[in-house]
Each structure stands twice: as structure tokens, then as C-alpha cells.
Amino acid sequence: MHKQKVHGLERKQQIIGWGFVLIPSLLIFVFSFYPMIQSFFLSLQSGKGIVYEFVGFKNYIRLFSDPMFKQAVANTFLYLIIQVPIMLLLGLIIAALLNAPSLKFRGFYRTAIFLPCVTSLVAYSVLFKSIFAYDGIVNRFFMAIHVLEEPISWLLDPFWAKVVIIIAITWRWTGYNMIFYLAGMQNIDTSIYEAADIDGASKFQQFKLITIPLLKPIILLTTIMSTNGTLQLFDEAMNITNGGPGNSTMTISQYIYNQSFVYTPNFGYAATISYAILFMVAVLAIIQFKVSKVGDQND
């Protein structure tokens, strides 16, 4: 009798447990997996407005001959190659500095550096647009210290407009990655550093030979997240430069937006570009995992 009650209680707990799992699983399928499947079928169609016809993989073939798509990919990968390493390195260095036990007002500094990533995307984009305006504070500062003889048209020059976007992304997301590194550093046993001090290792040697190797899993995580985020970059290019001048700062995500809402709507081709981003993210993530494993084997 007692065994039957225990068995009945276990069965009831299992049913309740599956009930809790079933509801979120259903929501994930409805709001995540189903739209992904629908968008894939949509990418196999083409048309203007609401009139579509099945074209197979012609949209995917079109990507290779689309000059504007190539421009958007080139711009996005330029941001990725330059900005992501700078941001991750800055995050590591700042985290190491803020992890020092002797540093006063650590809580204030951590909050101040993390604050940009929780500010409104539109608000901070407008702020950067104002700062780097022709009569903005940056031009005034450089002219006041005689670095510039005349103002630079930051947002109207293809090169400097890219620089502004890279600075904006770095300013916003460095603190976000810093939090991950700081959490990892605080979980490293202090006795390891004490032993290194006894052996005469300098702070830089400790950072290079102890901190970075022990943070490898977190560095890999932040690298993949930053790569994914940069490949989907939209707000900065849209709100600061609107993709200009002459599409020189347009990103892949902004091109998707243009295909859907700015040009004559072609949601099939927009879905195709979205899957191109998915493919790029997957390939780069696999490469990063492989490089990380090779590095671990060499160590």
C-alpha cells in the first residue's frame, strides 16, 4: 500500500513536471521555430508586395550577383574585424583593473562602465550623432587643441562615418563584456596569484599566463556573442548614418529592413538575406570553436 502511494506520488510529480515543460516548449515552437520554418519557405519565393511565386533557390543565387548585398557584407565584416577584437581586449583590461582589491570606488566604476549597454539604443545613437556633428563637441575639442585646422564632416565621409559607428559600438558594448570577464576573474582562486607573486611573476605575466588561460571559455562565449551581435548590427547604422553616405555604412540587417519596408517590399528576398546571416554566424561559430580546441590542445 505504501509503495503504491509512493508510485502514485512520483507519477503525479512527473505529470506536473511535464506540464511545466510542455507550456514553454509549445511557446518556443510557436514563436521561434515555426517563424524560422515559415521564413525559410518564404525565402524560396519572390514577388512584390503580397503577390509571390515559388522560385526555389533563385533568391540565394541572386545574393552572389547583388552589389548592394556585397557592399553590406563588406561593411559588416569591416566592423566585425576591427571592432570586436578592440572591444574584447578593452573589456579584459578594464575587468582586470576593476578586479584589483586595492581599488577604491570599484562599484561606481563598474556601474559607470556598464551603464552604456542599458541605455536606449535610439538615445545613444542621437547622442553620438550630435557629438560627431560638423559643429559638434569632437570637432570643437580637436580644433581647440590645434589637432584640426577645420572641422571634419564625420557623418558625411565614408571613412569617418565607419569610424564613428565603430566607436559607438565599442562604447556601448565594452562594459557588457567586461561584466562577464569580471565575474570569471572573481571565481579564480587568489592562492594561484599569491603563488605567482612568490615565484616573482609580474602583474602582466600573471594576467597573460594565469588570467587569460583560465578565462578561455568566457572569452570564447563573448567572442561568439559579439560576432553574432555585429553580424546583426542595425541600430547604429540606421540611427547615426542611415546607411550613408552612399550606402558606405549600411549593414546586412539594414539591407533586410530596406528590402522589407523602404524599397518595394520583397519579403522573400529579405528572408533569404536573413538566412545568409544565419549561415555566416554558424560558420564563424564553428571556426571559433575549432580554434579554441586547437589552442587547448597546444596548451
Coordinates of C-alpha atoms in Angstrom, one line a residue:
M1 CA 0.0 0.0 0.0
H2 CA 2.8 2.3 0.9
K3 CA 4.6 1.5 -2.3
Q4 CA 1.5 2.3 -4.3
K5 CA 1.2 5.7 -2.7
V6 CA 4.9 6.5 -3.4
H7 CA 4.5 5.3 -7.0
G8 CA 1.3 7.4 -7.4
L9 CA 3.1 10.5 -5.9
E10 CA 6.0 10.1 -8.3
R11 CA 3.7 9.7 -11.3
K12 CA 1.8 12.9 -10.2
Q13 CA 5.1 14.8 -9.9
Q14 CA 6.2 13.6 -13.4
I15 CA 2.9 14.7 -14.9
I16 CA 3.2 18.1 -13.2
G17 CA 6.8 18.4 -14.3
W18 CA 5.9 17.6 -17.9
G19 CA 3.1 20.1 -17.7
F20 CA 5.6 22.9 -16.8
V21 CA 7.9 21.8 -19.6
L22 CA 5.2 21.4 -22.2
I23 CA 3.9 25.0 -22.0
P24 CA 7.2 26.9 -22.5
S25 CA 8.2 24.3 -25.2
L26 CA 4.9 25.0 -27.1
L27 CA 5.5 28.7 -26.8
I28 CA 9.1 28.4 -28.1
F29 CA 7.8 26.3 -31.0
V30 CA 5.0 28.8 -31.9
F31 CA 7.1 32.0 -31.5
S32 CA 10.6 30.8 -32.5
F33 CA 10.8 27.5 -34.5
Y34 CA 7.6 28.0 -36.5
P35 CA 8.6 31.5 -37.8
M36 CA 12.0 30.1 -38.7
I37 CA 10.4 27.4 -40.8
Q38 CA 8.0 29.9 -42.3
S39 CA 10.8 32.3 -43.2
F40 CA 12.7 29.5 -44.9
F41 CA 9.8 28.7 -47.1
L42 CA 9.3 32.4 -47.7
S43 CA 13.0 32.7 -48.8
L44 CA 12.1 30.2 -51.7
Q45 CA 9.5 32.7 -53.0
S46 CA 9.8 36.0 -54.7
G47 CA 7.4 38.8 -55.6
K48 CA 6.4 42.4 -54.9
G49 CA 4.0 43.3 -52.2
I50 CA 1.7 40.3 -51.4
V51 CA 1.9 38.6 -54.7
Y52 CA 4.5 35.8 -54.6
E53 CA 5.6 32.8 -56.7
F54 CA 7.8 29.9 -55.9
V55 CA 11.3 30.4 -57.3
G56 CA 13.3 27.7 -55.5
F57 CA 16.9 28.8 -54.7
K58 CA 17.0 31.7 -57.2
N59 CA 17.0 34.2 -54.3
Y60 CA 20.1 32.5 -52.9
I61 CA 21.8 32.6 -56.3
R62 CA 20.8 36.3 -56.6
L63 CA 22.8 37.1 -53.5
F64 CA 26.1 36.4 -55.3
S65 CA 25.3 39.0 -58.0
D66 CA 23.7 41.6 -55.8
P67 CA 26.2 44.5 -55.5
M68 CA 24.3 46.2 -52.6
F69 CA 24.3 42.9 -50.6
K70 CA 28.1 42.6 -51.2
Q71 CA 28.6 46.2 -50.0
A72 CA 26.5 45.5 -46.9
V73 CA 28.5 42.3 -46.2
A74 CA 31.8 44.1 -46.7
N75 CA 30.7 46.9 -44.3
T76 CA 29.5 44.5 -41.6
F77 CA 32.7 42.4 -41.7
L78 CA 34.8 45.5 -41.5
Y79 CA 33.0 46.4 -38.3
L80 CA 33.4 42.8 -37.1
I81 CA 37.2 42.5 -37.8
I82 CA 38.1 45.9 -36.3
Q83 CA 35.6 46.5 -33.5
V84 CA 35.2 43.0 -31.9
P85 CA 38.9 42.4 -31.0
I86 CA 39.3 46.0 -29.7
M87 CA 36.1 45.7 -27.6
L88 CA 37.0 42.3 -26.1
L89 CA 40.6 43.4 -25.3
L90 CA 39.3 46.6 -23.7
G91 CA 36.8 44.6 -21.7
L92 CA 39.6 42.3 -20.4
I93 CA 41.9 45.1 -19.4
I94 CA 39.1 47.1 -17.7
A95 CA 37.9 44.0 -15.9
A96 CA 41.5 43.3 -14.6
L97 CA 41.8 46.8 -13.4
L98 CA 38.4 46.8 -11.6
N99 CA 39.2 43.5 -10.0
A100 CA 42.1 44.9 -8.0
P101 CA 41.2 44.7 -4.3
S102 CA 43.0 47.9 -3.5
L103 CA 40.9 50.0 -6.0
K104 CA 38.6 52.4 -4.3
F105 CA 35.0 53.2 -5.6
R106 CA 35.0 49.9 -7.6
G107 CA 31.2 49.8 -7.5
F108 CA 30.9 53.2 -9.0
Y109 CA 33.4 52.5 -11.9
R110 CA 31.7 49.2 -12.7
T111 CA 28.3 50.8 -12.8
A112 CA 29.6 53.7 -14.9
I113 CA 31.3 51.4 -17.5
F114 CA 28.3 49.0 -17.6
L115 CA 25.7 51.8 -17.9
P116 CA 26.0 52.5 -21.7
C117 CA 24.7 49.0 -22.6
V118 CA 21.5 49.6 -20.8
T119 CA 20.8 53.0 -22.3
S120 CA 18.3 53.4 -25.1
L121 CA 19.6 52.5 -28.5
V122 CA 17.9 55.4 -30.1
A123 CA 19.0 57.9 -27.4
Y124 CA 22.7 57.0 -27.5
S125 CA 22.7 57.0 -31.4
V126 CA 21.2 60.5 -31.3
L127 CA 23.9 61.5 -28.8
F128 CA 26.7 60.2 -31.0
K129 CA 25.2 61.9 -34.0
S130 CA 25.2 65.2 -32.1
I131 CA 28.8 64.7 -30.7
F132 CA 30.2 64.0 -34.1
A133 CA 28.2 66.7 -36.0
Y134 CA 30.1 69.2 -38.1
D135 CA 29.8 71.7 -35.2
G136 CA 29.8 69.1 -32.5
I137 CA 32.0 68.8 -29.4
V138 CA 34.5 66.5 -31.0
N139 CA 35.4 68.9 -33.8
R140 CA 35.5 71.8 -31.3
F141 CA 37.8 69.9 -28.9
F142 CA 40.3 68.9 -31.7
M143 CA 40.3 72.5 -33.0
A144 CA 40.8 73.9 -29.6
I145 CA 43.9 71.8 -29.0
H146 CA 45.1 72.6 -32.6
V147 CA 44.9 69.0 -33.9
L148 CA 42.5 70.1 -36.6
E149 CA 42.6 73.3 -38.7
E150 CA 39.0 72.8 -39.9
P151 CA 36.1 70.6 -38.8
I152 CA 35.7 67.1 -40.2
S153 CA 32.4 66.0 -41.7
W154 CA 32.4 62.8 -39.7
L155 CA 29.0 61.6 -40.8
L156 CA 29.3 62.7 -44.5
D157 CA 32.6 61.0 -45.2
P158 CA 32.5 57.2 -45.9
F159 CA 35.7 56.5 -43.9
W160 CA 35.0 58.7 -40.9
A161 CA 31.3 57.6 -40.8
K162 CA 32.5 54.0 -40.3
V163 CA 34.9 55.2 -37.6
V164 CA 32.0 56.8 -35.7
I165 CA 30.0 53.6 -35.8
I166 CA 32.9 51.5 -34.6
I167 CA 33.5 54.0 -31.7
A168 CA 29.7 53.9 -30.9
I169 CA 29.5 50.1 -30.8
T170 CA 32.7 49.9 -28.7
W171 CA 31.4 52.5 -26.2
R172 CA 28.1 50.7 -25.8
W173 CA 29.2 47.0 -25.5
T174 CA 32.6 47.0 -23.8
G175 CA 31.0 47.2 -20.4
Y176 CA 28.7 44.3 -21.2
N177 CA 31.7 42.0 -22.0
M178 CA 33.6 43.4 -19.0
I179 CA 30.9 42.0 -16.6
F180 CA 31.5 38.5 -17.9
Y181 CA 35.3 38.8 -17.5
L182 CA 35.0 40.4 -14.1
A183 CA 32.7 37.5 -12.9
G184 CA 35.2 35.0 -14.2
M185 CA 38.1 36.7 -12.6
Q186 CA 36.4 36.8 -9.2
N187 CA 36.0 33.0 -9.4
I188 CA 39.7 32.4 -9.9
D189 CA 41.4 31.2 -6.6
T190 CA 43.5 34.0 -5.2
S191 CA 46.1 31.5 -4.0
I192 CA 47.2 31.0 -7.6
Y193 CA 48.2 34.7 -7.8
E194 CA 49.8 34.5 -4.4
A195 CA 51.9 31.6 -5.6
A196 CA 52.8 33.5 -8.7
D197 CA 53.9 36.5 -6.6
I198 CA 56.1 34.3 -4.5
D199 CA 57.7 33.0 -7.7
G200 CA 58.4 36.6 -8.8
A201 CA 55.9 36.8 -11.6
S202 CA 54.9 40.4 -12.6
K203 CA 51.3 41.5 -12.8
F204 CA 51.5 41.4 -16.6
Q205 CA 52.9 37.8 -16.6
Q206 CA 50.1 36.8 -14.2
F207 CA 47.5 38.4 -16.5
K208 CA 49.0 36.7 -19.5
L209 CA 49.8 33.2 -18.1
I210 CA 47.0 32.8 -15.4
T211 CA 44.1 35.1 -16.0
I212 CA 43.7 34.7 -19.8
P213 CA 44.1 30.9 -19.9
L214 CA 41.5 30.4 -17.1
L215 CA 39.1 32.8 -18.8
K216 CA 39.2 31.0 -22.2
P217 CA 35.7 29.6 -22.0
I218 CA 34.3 33.0 -21.2
I219 CA 36.4 34.7 -23.9
L220 CA 35.0 32.1 -26.4
L221 CA 31.5 32.9 -25.2
T222 CA 31.9 36.6 -25.6
T223 CA 33.6 36.3 -28.9
I224 CA 30.7 34.2 -30.3
M225 CA 28.1 36.6 -28.8
S226 CA 29.9 39.7 -30.2
T227 CA 30.3 38.1 -33.6
N228 CA 26.6 37.3 -33.7
G229 CA 25.6 40.8 -32.5
T230 CA 27.9 42.5 -35.0
L231 CA 26.6 40.5 -37.9
Q232 CA 23.1 41.6 -36.9
L233 CA 24.1 45.2 -36.4
F234 CA 21.2 47.6 -37.2
D235 CA 20.5 50.4 -34.8
E236 CA 23.8 52.3 -35.1
A237 CA 23.9 52.3 -38.9
M238 CA 20.2 53.1 -39.1
N239 CA 20.1 55.9 -36.5
I240 CA 23.5 57.5 -36.8
T241 CA 24.2 57.5 -40.5
N242 CA 21.1 55.9 -42.1
G243 CA 23.5 53.6 -44.0
G244 CA 25.1 56.6 -45.7
P245 CA 26.8 58.3 -47.2
G246 CA 26.1 56.3 -50.4
N247 CA 25.5 53.0 -48.6
S248 CA 29.0 53.1 -47.2
T249 CA 27.9 52.2 -43.7
M250 CA 24.9 50.1 -44.5
T251 CA 24.8 46.7 -42.7
I252 CA 23.2 43.4 -43.7
S253 CA 20.4 43.9 -41.2
Q254 CA 19.7 47.3 -42.5
Y255 CA 19.6 45.9 -46.0
I256 CA 17.0 43.4 -44.9
Y257 CA 15.0 46.3 -43.4
N258 CA 15.3 48.2 -46.7
Q259 CA 14.1 45.2 -48.7
S260 CA 11.1 44.9 -46.5
F261 CA 10.0 48.5 -45.7
V262 CA 12.0 51.0 -47.7
Y263 CA 12.2 49.6 -51.3
T264 CA 9.3 47.9 -53.0
P265 CA 8.6 45.1 -50.4
N266 CA 10.2 41.8 -51.3
F267 CA 9.9 39.7 -48.1
G268 CA 11.1 36.6 -49.9
Y269 CA 14.5 38.1 -50.7
A270 CA 14.7 39.7 -47.3
A271 CA 14.2 36.3 -45.7
T272 CA 16.9 34.9 -47.9
I273 CA 19.3 37.6 -46.6
S274 CA 18.3 36.7 -43.1
Y275 CA 19.3 33.1 -43.7
A276 CA 22.6 34.3 -45.2
I277 CA 23.3 35.9 -41.8
L278 CA 22.4 32.6 -40.0
F279 CA 24.9 30.8 -42.3
M280 CA 27.7 33.3 -41.5
V281 CA 27.1 33.1 -37.8
A282 CA 27.1 29.3 -37.8
V283 CA 30.3 29.1 -39.9
L284 CA 32.2 31.7 -37.7
A285 CA 31.0 30.0 -34.5
I286 CA 32.3 26.6 -35.8
I287 CA 35.6 28.2 -36.7
Q288 CA 35.9 29.8 -33.3
F289 CA 35.2 26.5 -31.6
K290 CA 37.8 24.8 -33.7
V291 CA 40.4 27.4 -33.0
S292 CA 39.6 27.2 -29.3
K293 CA 40.1 23.4 -29.3
V294 CA 43.4 23.7 -31.2
G295 CA 44.6 26.3 -28.6
D296 CA 43.6 24.0 -25.7
Q297 CA 45.5 21.1 -27.3
N298 CA 48.6 23.2 -27.8
D299 CA 48.4 24.3 -24.1

